[in-house]
Amino acid sequence: MTATTTKTGVPFDVQGEMSDTDRRDAAMNGFVREFGAIAAAHMEACVRCGMCANACHFYVATGEPAYTPINKLRPFEQAYHRNAGPFAPIYRLFGIVPRVSLEELQEWERLLFDACTLCGRCTLACPMGIDIAELIKEARHGMYKAGLIPDRLQLMDRTTKAWGSPATPAEDFADIINEAGEEFGVMMNVDKDKADYLVTVAPAELSEHTKALADVAKIMNRMGLDWTYHSEGFEASNIGYLNGDTDLQEKMTRRIIDTAVKIGAKTLVLPECGHAYGAARWEAARWYGGTVPVRIIHMTEFLQEAVNSGKIKLKSMDVTASFHDPCQLVRRGGVTKAPREVLGKLGVTVKELENHGSLGWCCGGGGGVVSNVRADPIRFKAFELKKKEVEAAGADRFITACGQCRITLTQGAKKFSWDKKVESLLELVADNLVD
Ligand code: SF4
Ligand code: SF4
């Protein structure tokens, strides 16, 4: 792995030994593989209206023209017109669309990985219905093949391949679960041969947020459910989905779903992680012939079911709170009502942010950005948009339902000496169970 800069001073990382030509061709072949009918229709549809620009937190926060969503697709679009579009042979013959150069790809790495959280706000703004976030995700596949992704993400990719998780070796997982049980005084289930519910985790819960491991157990035990964590399939965050490593993405998705099937689970519960929801809930069907063999729900949907089941009762917190809508859960996943319903049962009066629900601003750290230190300066600028809205709403508390959003927002608060704690919906439910 090597970090360097282009001739114009743009930083990029590079992985693997390849000639310049092979690296460029690997990226191009990767892009061409993505140009299916839907991607092609999207490529042809852009009318250059610029409406997506003001939807992007990185552009709005910095005013930097390079960060407009459509600019982030330029080389991908160029590759499409030159290699796959209806006029590709003519464009090539007359040199109308030039070949994408390696230098352009190197400069592009920053735009695709540092300056995009795959939040989909631009997609919502586009009058032509172009799913820009999806195209950026597809463009990442070619960049992964070419060894042009941030080193931090590549490191997590390698760790996940070796360990089954970027946070811990699989053989340590059961110990972590049992230690969390001891620390928080909760009975844990791990590696049961049979269970109705398979509960999965994200790296944040194996490091900063271990209380969440015990909180799920506390709620499941109280409801009398038959559930387990499992060392063979526990990691739901899916770094392959973020890095453009589709082989790893498939492997990680299959690992949790196949484990659920093996133990006879009817429901696979995803952790408080937005991208886990995108990877498992929406993309898994690709590898199961269109029908996933198990019900997959996000932790917030599980909490909604729990509070509505009558099997748990909650104390009223009697406070006001603003809710940060995780992009992959709410905008991309449509889970807007569930967190608000749970907050209602907790006796929380929601003071909505100016932009909320499907229009909420991203935390600035999704899509792997929070793990990529090179992106810190623009991530902190984007954070200021959220901070301003939270302050304007004037609520007592600030709550979210994604561990990565929570880490990103907590880091932002620390950076700006902002005394707002970012709380987890799951933890609040567990803390307010009536005995
Ligand atoms: S997906 Fe989000 S971060 Fe990426 S370009 Fe669109 S608005 Fe910006
Ligand atoms: S909003 Fe849609 S049509 Fe307009 S520039 Fe952006 S991608 Fe193109």
Tab-separated table of C-alpha atoms and ligand atoms in Angstrom:
chain	number	residue	atom	x	y	z
A	1	MET	CA	0.000	0.000	0.000
A	2	THR	CA	1.398	3.401	-0.964
A	3	ALA	CA	0.115	6.900	-0.285
A	4	THR	CA	1.115	9.571	-2.779
A	5	THR	CA	-0.190	12.642	-4.637
A	6	THR	CA	-1.021	13.363	-8.265
A	7	LYS	CA	0.852	16.061	-10.269
A	8	THR	CA	-1.786	18.548	-9.155
A	9	GLY	CA	-1.253	17.638	-5.488
A	10	VAL	CA	-4.354	15.498	-4.938
A	11	PRO	CA	-3.645	12.716	-2.409
A	12	PHE	CA	-4.442	9.123	-3.330
A	13	ASP	CA	-3.559	5.639	-2.105
A	14	VAL	CA	-2.620	2.758	-4.306
A	15	GLN	CA	-2.588	-0.981	-3.614
A	16	GLY	CA	-0.936	-3.918	-5.352
A	17	GLU	CA	1.748	-4.182	-8.034
A	18	MET	CA	0.402	-3.383	-11.518
A	19	SER	CA	1.662	-1.522	-14.547
A	20	ASP	CA	-0.069	1.809	-15.163
A	21	THR	CA	-1.818	0.343	-18.211
A	22	ASP	CA	-3.026	-2.726	-16.320
A	23	ARG	CA	-4.305	-0.553	-13.489
A	24	ARG	CA	-6.245	1.690	-15.830
A	25	ASP	CA	-7.624	-1.325	-17.733
A	26	ALA	CA	-8.666	-3.030	-14.485
A	27	ALA	CA	-10.694	0.044	-13.559
A	28	MET	CA	-12.242	0.294	-17.037
A	29	ASN	CA	-13.160	-3.405	-17.156
A	30	GLY	CA	-14.692	-3.013	-13.699
A	31	PHE	CA	-16.775	-0.040	-14.869
A	32	VAL	CA	-17.900	-1.759	-18.074
A	33	ARG	CA	-19.168	-4.706	-16.016
A	34	GLU	CA	-21.433	-2.268	-14.140
A	35	PHE	CA	-22.991	-0.694	-17.235
A	36	GLY	CA	-26.216	-2.705	-17.218
A	37	ALA	CA	-29.464	-1.344	-18.648
A	38	ILE	CA	-30.331	0.681	-15.527
A	39	ALA	CA	-26.909	2.306	-15.173
A	40	ALA	CA	-26.893	3.061	-18.890
A	41	ALA	CA	-30.340	4.699	-18.736
A	42	HIS	CA	-29.132	6.833	-15.840
A	43	MET	CA	-25.965	7.844	-17.715
A	44	GLU	CA	-27.989	8.960	-20.706
A	45	ALA	CA	-30.580	10.856	-18.674
A	46	CYS	CA	-28.545	13.651	-17.050
A	47	VAL	CA	-29.613	17.069	-18.363
A	48	ARG	CA	-26.929	18.963	-16.437
A	49	CYS	CA	-29.478	20.954	-14.437
A	50	GLY	CA	-27.240	21.061	-11.361
A	51	MET	CA	-30.097	20.448	-8.919
A	52	CYS	CA	-28.186	17.640	-7.213
A	53	ALA	CA	-25.418	20.041	-6.120
A	54	ASN	CA	-27.276	21.692	-3.256
A	55	ALA	CA	-28.417	18.308	-1.957
A	56	CYS	CA	-24.862	17.217	-1.148
A	57	HIS	CA	-23.559	18.083	2.309
A	58	PHE	CA	-19.949	18.082	1.109
A	59	TYR	CA	-20.667	20.622	-1.635
A	60	VAL	CA	-22.910	22.773	0.572
A	61	ALA	CA	-20.442	22.726	3.480
A	62	THR	CA	-17.358	23.565	1.385
A	63	GLY	CA	-18.661	25.361	-1.736
A	64	GLU	CA	-16.067	23.319	-3.649
A	65	PRO	CA	-17.361	22.693	-7.242
A	66	ALA	CA	-15.492	19.371	-7.425
A	67	TYR	CA	-17.847	17.997	-4.756
A	68	THR	CA	-21.045	18.356	-6.793
A	69	PRO	CA	-22.577	14.884	-7.141
A	70	ILE	CA	-22.556	14.821	-10.910
A	71	ASN	CA	-18.873	15.767	-11.002
A	72	LYS	CA	-18.141	12.686	-8.908
A	73	LEU	CA	-19.377	10.590	-11.826
A	74	ARG	CA	-17.367	12.217	-14.645
A	75	PRO	CA	-14.778	9.458	-15.314
A	76	PHE	CA	-17.472	6.769	-14.935
A	77	GLU	CA	-19.631	8.620	-17.448
A	78	GLN	CA	-16.658	9.130	-19.769
A	79	ALA	CA	-15.867	5.414	-19.603
A	80	TYR	CA	-19.508	4.628	-20.379
A	81	HIS	CA	-19.651	6.855	-23.469
A	82	ARG	CA	-16.312	5.564	-24.759
A	83	ASN	CA	-16.783	1.864	-23.991
A	84	ALA	CA	-20.442	0.947	-23.684
A	85	GLY	CA	-22.831	3.701	-24.872
A	86	PRO	CA	-24.716	3.456	-28.207
A	87	PHE	CA	-22.180	5.729	-29.966
A	88	ALA	CA	-19.087	4.250	-28.323
A	89	PRO	CA	-17.464	3.017	-31.598
A	90	ILE	CA	-17.889	6.474	-33.214
A	91	TYR	CA	-16.664	8.295	-30.121
A	92	ARG	CA	-13.575	6.060	-30.080
A	93	LEU	CA	-12.952	6.274	-33.836
A	94	PHE	CA	-12.978	10.057	-33.910
A	95	GLY	CA	-11.498	10.523	-30.451
A	96	ILE	CA	-14.584	12.549	-29.386
A	97	VAL	CA	-14.501	11.087	-25.887
A	98	PRO	CA	-10.923	10.593	-24.714
A	99	ARG	CA	-9.723	7.545	-22.789
A	100	VAL	CA	-9.868	8.015	-19.000
A	101	SER	CA	-6.266	8.432	-17.860
A	102	LEU	CA	-4.661	6.865	-14.795
A	103	GLU	CA	-4.019	10.379	-13.451
A	104	GLU	CA	-7.763	11.114	-13.655
A	105	LEU	CA	-8.546	7.888	-11.812
A	106	GLN	CA	-6.047	8.757	-9.099
A	107	GLU	CA	-7.615	12.186	-8.611
A	108	TRP	CA	-11.050	10.609	-8.662
A	109	GLU	CA	-10.346	8.331	-5.690
A	110	ARG	CA	-10.780	11.303	-3.340
A	111	LEU	CA	-14.157	12.223	-4.845
A	112	LEU	CA	-15.587	8.710	-4.745
A	113	PHE	CA	-14.340	7.638	-1.335
A	114	ASP	CA	-13.561	10.785	0.729
A	115	ALA	CA	-16.322	13.050	-0.545
A	116	CYS	CA	-19.266	10.681	-0.852
A	117	THR	CA	-21.101	8.866	1.929
A	118	LEU	CA	-23.511	7.126	-0.504
A	119	CYS	CA	-26.236	8.978	1.414
A	120	GLY	CA	-28.583	9.300	-1.576
A	121	ARG	CA	-29.720	12.874	-0.895
A	122	CYS	CA	-28.637	13.826	-4.422
A	123	THR	CA	-30.669	10.914	-5.806
A	124	LEU	CA	-33.763	12.337	-4.145
A	125	ALA	CA	-33.112	15.781	-5.652
A	126	CYS	CA	-32.553	14.676	-9.247
A	127	PRO	CA	-35.611	15.496	-11.428
A	128	MET	CA	-34.555	12.809	-13.913
A	129	GLY	CA	-34.625	10.099	-11.248
A	130	ILE	CA	-30.937	9.330	-11.601
A	131	ASP	CA	-29.682	7.245	-8.681
A	132	ILE	CA	-26.351	9.034	-8.351
A	133	ALA	CA	-25.494	7.338	-5.049
A	134	GLU	CA	-25.956	3.906	-6.639
A	135	LEU	CA	-23.767	4.860	-9.607
A	136	ILE	CA	-21.045	6.082	-7.255
A	137	LYS	CA	-21.231	2.758	-5.421
A	138	GLU	CA	-20.901	0.922	-8.740
A	139	ALA	CA	-17.948	3.109	-9.740
A	140	ARG	CA	-16.216	2.049	-6.510
A	141	HIS	CA	-16.218	-1.553	-7.823
A	142	GLY	CA	-13.866	-0.602	-10.687
A	143	MET	CA	-11.650	1.411	-8.352
A	144	TYR	CA	-11.321	-1.571	-6.011
A	145	LYS	CA	-10.257	-3.780	-8.936
A	146	ALA	CA	-7.644	-1.188	-9.893
A	147	GLY	CA	-6.204	-0.961	-6.361
A	148	LEU	CA	-7.247	2.661	-6.007
A	149	ILE	CA	-9.097	2.941	-2.712
A	150	PRO	CA	-8.082	4.631	0.559
A	151	ASP	CA	-5.550	2.552	2.498
A	152	ARG	CA	-7.683	2.654	5.651
A	153	LEU	CA	-10.525	0.934	3.821
A	154	GLN	CA	-8.183	-1.565	2.214
A	155	LEU	CA	-6.813	-2.432	5.660
A	156	MET	CA	-10.346	-3.134	6.919
A	157	ASP	CA	-10.958	-5.230	3.805
A	158	ARG	CA	-7.898	-7.400	4.503
A	159	THR	CA	-8.729	-7.694	8.208
A	160	THR	CA	-12.279	-8.779	7.400
A	161	LYS	CA	-11.011	-11.419	4.975
A	162	ALA	CA	-8.652	-12.785	7.633
A	163	TRP	CA	-10.932	-12.499	10.681
A	164	GLY	CA	-14.502	-12.397	9.400
A	165	SER	CA	-14.830	-8.883	10.859
A	166	PRO	CA	-12.784	-5.660	10.761
A	167	ALA	CA	-13.048	-5.499	14.571
A	168	THR	CA	-12.179	-8.922	15.954
A	169	PRO	CA	-11.181	-12.479	14.987
A	170	ALA	CA	-14.251	-14.723	14.877
A	171	GLU	CA	-12.729	-17.020	17.531
A	172	ASP	CA	-12.813	-14.137	20.051
A	173	PHE	CA	-16.433	-13.238	19.365
A	174	ALA	CA	-18.055	-15.534	21.961
A	175	ASP	CA	-15.689	-14.212	24.667
A	176	ILE	CA	-16.599	-10.600	23.813
A	177	ILE	CA	-20.299	-11.427	24.058
A	178	ASN	CA	-19.905	-13.233	27.377
A	179	GLU	CA	-17.727	-10.431	28.805
A	180	ALA	CA	-20.372	-7.854	27.847
A	181	GLY	CA	-22.952	-10.036	29.613
A	182	GLU	CA	-20.844	-10.118	32.778
A	183	GLU	CA	-20.071	-6.400	32.668
A	184	PHE	CA	-23.712	-5.355	32.276
A	185	GLY	CA	-25.294	-8.182	34.267
A	186	VAL	CA	-27.310	-9.685	31.400
A	187	MET	CA	-27.704	-13.336	30.398
A	188	MET	CA	-26.214	-13.785	26.925
A	189	ASN	CA	-26.836	-16.456	24.304
A	190	VAL	CA	-24.070	-17.294	21.872
A	191	ASP	CA	-23.535	-20.161	19.414
A	192	LYS	CA	-26.853	-21.916	20.148
A	193	ASP	CA	-27.533	-24.710	17.612
A	194	LYS	CA	-31.149	-23.593	17.155
A	195	ALA	CA	-32.897	-20.261	17.697
A	196	ASP	CA	-35.744	-18.228	16.220
A	197	TYR	CA	-33.748	-14.986	16.080
A	198	LEU	CA	-30.134	-14.538	14.936
A	199	VAL	CA	-28.750	-11.229	16.239
A	200	THR	CA	-25.841	-9.651	14.351
A	201	VAL	CA	-23.454	-6.824	15.224
A	202	ALA	CA	-21.370	-4.005	13.740
A	203	PRO	CA	-17.753	-3.143	14.601
A	204	ALA	CA	-18.800	-0.191	16.779
A	205	GLU	CA	-20.500	-2.616	19.171
A	206	LEU	CA	-17.374	-4.741	19.445
A	207	SER	CA	-15.336	-1.689	20.461
A	208	GLU	CA	-16.955	1.594	21.617
A	209	HIS	CA	-20.560	0.484	22.124
A	210	THR	CA	-20.359	-2.913	23.885
A	211	LYS	CA	-23.326	-1.934	26.058
A	212	ALA	CA	-25.483	-2.351	22.943
A	213	LEU	CA	-24.582	-6.083	22.887
A	214	ALA	CA	-26.081	-6.498	26.335
A	215	ASP	CA	-29.019	-4.174	25.650
A	216	VAL	CA	-30.367	-6.346	22.808
A	217	ALA	CA	-30.040	-9.401	25.052
A	218	LYS	CA	-31.869	-7.632	27.879
A	219	ILE	CA	-34.831	-6.808	25.621
A	220	MET	CA	-34.944	-10.234	23.948
A	221	ASN	CA	-34.785	-12.006	27.338
A	222	ARG	CA	-37.546	-9.801	28.720
A	223	MET	CA	-39.731	-10.682	25.723
A	224	GLY	CA	-39.058	-14.390	26.250
A	225	LEU	CA	-37.677	-14.835	22.724
A	226	ASP	CA	-35.553	-17.752	21.533
A	227	TRP	CA	-32.458	-15.937	20.236
A	228	THR	CA	-28.683	-16.157	19.835
A	229	TYR	CA	-25.532	-14.434	18.664
A	230	HIS	CA	-23.372	-16.767	16.563
A	231	SER	CA	-19.606	-16.885	15.902
A	232	GLU	CA	-20.187	-18.275	12.394
A	233	GLY	CA	-22.242	-15.283	11.289
A	234	PHE	CA	-22.103	-12.130	13.382
A	235	GLU	CA	-20.602	-9.283	11.335
A	236	ALA	CA	-23.270	-7.306	9.472
A	237	SER	CA	-21.496	-4.043	8.593
A	238	ASN	CA	-20.117	-5.476	5.329
A	239	ILE	CA	-16.953	-3.593	4.426
A	240	GLY	CA	-17.045	-5.157	0.928
A	241	TYR	CA	-20.249	-3.212	0.227
A	242	LEU	CA	-18.490	0.061	1.048
A	243	ASN	CA	-15.133	-0.652	-0.611
A	244	GLY	CA	-16.412	-1.886	-3.935
A	245	ASP	CA	-15.164	-5.417	-3.158
A	246	THR	CA	-18.190	-7.372	-4.415
A	247	ASP	CA	-16.661	-10.798	-3.719
A	248	LEU	CA	-16.222	-9.876	-0.067
A	249	GLN	CA	-19.671	-8.292	0.008
A	250	GLU	CA	-21.262	-11.549	-1.164
A	251	LYS	CA	-19.206	-13.604	1.291
A	252	MET	CA	-20.179	-11.423	4.265
A	253	THR	CA	-23.852	-11.385	3.301
A	254	ARG	CA	-23.943	-15.153	2.811
A	255	ARG	CA	-22.185	-15.699	6.128
A	256	ILE	CA	-24.948	-14.116	8.220
A	257	ILE	CA	-27.887	-15.358	6.135
A	258	ASP	CA	-26.573	-18.923	5.820
A	259	THR	CA	-25.943	-19.021	9.576
A	260	ALA	CA	-29.523	-17.926	10.180
A	261	VAL	CA	-30.761	-20.710	7.882
A	262	LYS	CA	-28.456	-23.266	9.537
A	263	ILE	CA	-29.825	-22.601	13.028
A	264	GLY	CA	-33.422	-22.420	11.802
A	265	ALA	CA	-33.829	-18.709	12.567
A	266	LYS	CA	-36.894	-17.079	11.038
A	267	THR	CA	-35.579	-13.550	11.653
A	268	LEU	CA	-32.131	-12.034	11.273
A	269	VAL	CA	-31.804	-8.839	13.315
A	270	LEU	CA	-29.335	-6.278	12.015
A	271	PRO	CA	-27.536	-3.970	14.459
A	272	GLU	CA	-27.919	-0.197	14.761
A	273	CYS	CA	-25.919	0.274	11.541
A	274	GLY	CA	-27.228	1.977	8.410
A	275	HIS	CA	-25.008	0.376	5.794
A	276	ALA	CA	-25.659	-3.080	7.260
A	277	TYR	CA	-29.282	-2.447	6.338
A	278	GLY	CA	-28.383	-1.444	2.775
A	279	ALA	CA	-26.144	-4.475	2.280
A	280	ALA	CA	-28.356	-7.161	3.829
A	281	ARG	CA	-31.903	-5.889	3.434
A	282	TRP	CA	-31.674	-4.618	-0.142
A	283	GLU	CA	-28.698	-6.259	-1.835
A	284	ALA	CA	-28.792	-9.808	-0.432
A	285	ALA	CA	-31.459	-10.957	-2.911
A	286	ARG	CA	-28.820	-10.764	-5.698
A	287	TRP	CA	-27.192	-13.889	-4.276
A	288	TYR	CA	-30.327	-15.837	-3.421
A	289	GLY	CA	-32.125	-15.899	-6.762
A	290	GLY	CA	-34.298	-12.937	-5.840
A	291	THR	CA	-35.743	-14.352	-2.589
A	292	VAL	CA	-33.829	-14.182	0.677
A	293	PRO	CA	-34.548	-17.287	2.831
A	294	VAL	CA	-34.942	-15.385	6.105
A	295	ARG	CA	-36.711	-12.234	7.306
A	296	ILE	CA	-34.163	-9.428	7.742
A	297	ILE	CA	-34.952	-6.455	9.967
A	298	HIS	CA	-32.995	-3.523	11.365
A	299	MET	CA	-32.690	-3.077	15.125
A	300	THR	CA	-35.069	-0.116	14.931
A	301	GLU	CA	-37.726	-2.287	13.292
A	302	PHE	CA	-37.170	-4.907	15.985
A	303	LEU	CA	-37.634	-2.230	18.673
A	304	GLN	CA	-40.831	-1.089	16.969
A	305	GLU	CA	-42.136	-4.675	17.049
A	306	ALA	CA	-41.017	-5.031	20.672
A	307	VAL	CA	-42.771	-1.896	21.973
A	308	ASN	CA	-45.932	-2.707	20.004
A	309	SER	CA	-46.017	-6.374	21.088
A	310	GLY	CA	-47.034	-5.579	24.632
A	311	LYS	CA	-44.249	-7.910	25.849
A	312	ILE	CA	-42.205	-5.006	27.206
A	313	LYS	CA	-43.292	-1.845	28.990
A	314	LEU	CA	-41.290	1.369	29.034
A	315	LYS	CA	-40.920	4.141	31.599
A	316	SER	CA	-41.684	7.592	30.237
A	317	MET	CA	-38.574	9.732	29.817
A	318	ASP	CA	-40.711	12.885	29.549
A	319	VAL	CA	-38.108	14.825	27.544
A	320	THR	CA	-37.799	16.511	24.150
A	321	ALA	CA	-35.323	15.142	21.618
A	322	SER	CA	-34.192	15.593	18.032
A	323	PHE	CA	-33.615	12.477	15.970
A	324	HIS	CA	-30.789	12.116	13.444
A	325	ASP	CA	-32.180	10.014	10.579
A	326	PRO	CA	-29.501	7.535	9.385
A	327	CYS	CA	-29.481	7.854	5.572
A	328	GLN	CA	-29.402	4.141	4.753
A	329	LEU	CA	-32.197	3.353	7.164
A	330	VAL	CA	-34.510	6.274	6.492
A	331	ARG	CA	-33.815	7.826	3.067
A	332	ARG	CA	-32.604	4.663	1.304
A	333	GLY	CA	-34.571	2.187	3.442
A	334	GLY	CA	-37.850	4.018	4.085
A	335	VAL	CA	-37.824	3.290	7.845
A	336	THR	CA	-39.049	6.741	8.901
A	337	LYS	CA	-41.974	5.951	11.198
A	338	ALA	CA	-40.417	3.176	13.294
A	339	PRO	CA	-37.900	5.286	15.264
A	340	ARG	CA	-40.512	7.973	15.916
A	341	GLU	CA	-43.002	5.391	17.114
A	342	VAL	CA	-40.422	3.979	19.549
A	343	LEU	CA	-39.558	7.491	20.748
A	344	GLY	CA	-43.268	8.110	21.317
A	345	LYS	CA	-43.500	4.987	23.511
A	346	LEU	CA	-40.505	6.295	25.469
A	347	GLY	CA	-42.418	9.485	26.249
A	348	VAL	CA	-40.101	11.553	24.039
A	349	THR	CA	-41.543	14.582	22.257
A	350	VAL	CA	-39.649	14.832	18.984
A	351	LYS	CA	-38.477	18.300	17.939
A	352	GLU	CA	-37.728	17.657	14.294
A	353	LEU	CA	-34.614	19.092	12.660
A	354	GLU	CA	-35.270	21.497	9.792
A	355	ASN	CA	-34.249	18.725	7.372
A	356	HIS	CA	-35.507	15.407	8.686
A	357	GLY	CA	-36.889	12.080	7.541
A	358	SER	CA	-35.897	11.338	3.956
A	359	LEU	CA	-34.497	14.885	3.605
A	360	GLY	CA	-32.204	14.725	6.638
A	361	TRP	CA	-28.584	15.765	6.204
A	362	CYS	CA	-26.093	12.907	6.383
A	363	CYS	CA	-23.847	12.710	9.471
A	364	GLY	CA	-20.934	13.009	7.016
A	365	GLY	CA	-19.268	9.716	7.964
A	366	GLY	CA	-21.200	6.991	6.121
A	367	GLY	CA	-19.943	4.956	3.173
A	368	GLY	CA	-16.625	4.323	4.945
A	369	VAL	CA	-15.798	8.062	5.222
A	370	VAL	CA	-15.530	8.033	9.033
A	371	SER	CA	-12.866	5.301	8.822
A	372	ASN	CA	-10.870	7.228	6.231
A	373	VAL	CA	-8.848	9.821	8.168
A	374	ARG	CA	-7.903	11.597	4.957
A	375	ALA	CA	-11.536	12.783	4.788
A	376	ASP	CA	-11.595	14.308	8.289
A	377	PRO	CA	-11.450	17.998	7.219
A	378	ILE	CA	-14.516	17.848	4.953
A	379	ARG	CA	-16.307	15.469	7.304
A	380	PHE	CA	-16.025	18.032	10.091
A	381	LYS	CA	-17.268	20.776	7.787
A	382	ALA	CA	-20.331	18.672	6.948
A	383	PHE	CA	-20.888	18.069	10.661
A	384	GLU	CA	-21.433	21.791	11.172
A	385	LEU	CA	-24.637	21.613	9.073
A	386	LYS	CA	-26.062	19.072	11.492
A	387	LYS	CA	-24.863	20.928	14.579
A	388	LYS	CA	-26.572	24.123	13.443
A	389	GLU	CA	-29.891	22.309	12.925
A	390	VAL	CA	-29.734	20.519	16.284
A	391	GLU	CA	-29.067	23.796	18.072
A	392	ALA	CA	-31.932	25.497	16.236
A	393	ALA	CA	-34.349	22.698	17.219
A	394	GLY	CA	-33.478	23.298	20.881
A	395	ALA	CA	-34.403	19.826	22.204
A	396	ASP	CA	-33.115	18.330	25.473
A	397	ARG	CA	-31.586	15.234	23.879
A	398	PHE	CA	-30.109	14.116	20.554
A	399	ILE	CA	-30.761	10.513	19.484
A	400	THR	CA	-29.941	8.282	16.513
A	401	ALA	CA	-30.234	4.628	15.436
A	402	CYS	CA	-26.882	3.976	13.749
A	403	GLY	CA	-23.625	3.326	15.579
A	404	GLN	CA	-21.520	4.795	12.763
A	405	CYS	CA	-23.606	7.995	12.717
A	406	ARG	CA	-23.198	8.105	16.481
A	407	ILE	CA	-19.410	7.810	16.256
A	408	THR	CA	-19.242	10.429	13.480
A	409	LEU	CA	-21.454	12.893	15.341
A	410	THR	CA	-19.669	12.283	18.647
A	411	GLN	CA	-16.301	12.949	17.002
A	412	GLY	CA	-17.745	16.136	15.488
A	413	ALA	CA	-19.049	17.251	18.872
A	414	LYS	CA	-15.614	16.651	20.399
A	415	LYS	CA	-13.870	18.559	17.625
A	416	PHE	CA	-16.084	21.619	18.194
A	417	SER	CA	-16.293	21.274	22.005
A	418	TRP	CA	-20.052	20.852	21.675
A	419	ASP	CA	-21.579	19.456	24.849
A	420	LYS	CA	-24.329	17.460	23.120
A	421	LYS	CA	-24.288	13.725	23.809
A	422	VAL	CA	-25.385	11.524	20.888
A	423	GLU	CA	-27.573	8.734	22.243
A	424	SER	CA	-28.668	5.362	20.899
A	425	LEU	CA	-32.355	4.493	20.518
A	426	LEU	CA	-31.598	0.874	21.454
A	427	GLU	CA	-29.808	1.865	24.647
A	428	LEU	CA	-32.648	4.180	25.685
A	429	VAL	CA	-35.212	1.396	25.263
A	430	ALA	CA	-33.067	-1.024	27.295
A	431	ASP	CA	-32.460	1.572	30.004
A	432	ASN	CA	-36.141	2.356	30.401
A	433	LEU	CA	-37.665	-1.123	30.609
A	434	VAL	CA	-40.227	-1.368	33.396
A	435	ASP	CA	-39.076	-4.120	35.821
B	1	SF4	S1	-24.669	10.307	-2.227
B	1	SF4	FE1	-24.664	11.947	-0.660
B	1	SF4	S2	-22.477	12.400	-0.343
B	1	SF4	FE2	-22.642	11.222	-2.277
B	1	SF4	S3	-22.746	12.808	-3.857
B	1	SF4	FE3	-24.874	12.266	-3.301
B	1	SF4	S4	-25.445	13.765	-1.723
B	1	SF4	FE4	-23.213	13.830	-1.903
B	2	SF4	S1	-29.907	16.665	-10.742
B	2	SF4	FE1	-29.894	14.844	-12.087
B	2	SF4	S2	-30.145	15.668	-14.160
B	2	SF4	FE2	-29.552	17.411	-12.849
B	2	SF4	S3	-27.280	17.495	-12.976
B	2	SF4	FE3	-27.749	16.230	-11.201
B	2	SF4	S4	-27.746	14.120	-12.016
B	2	SF4	FE4	-27.927	15.494	-13.817
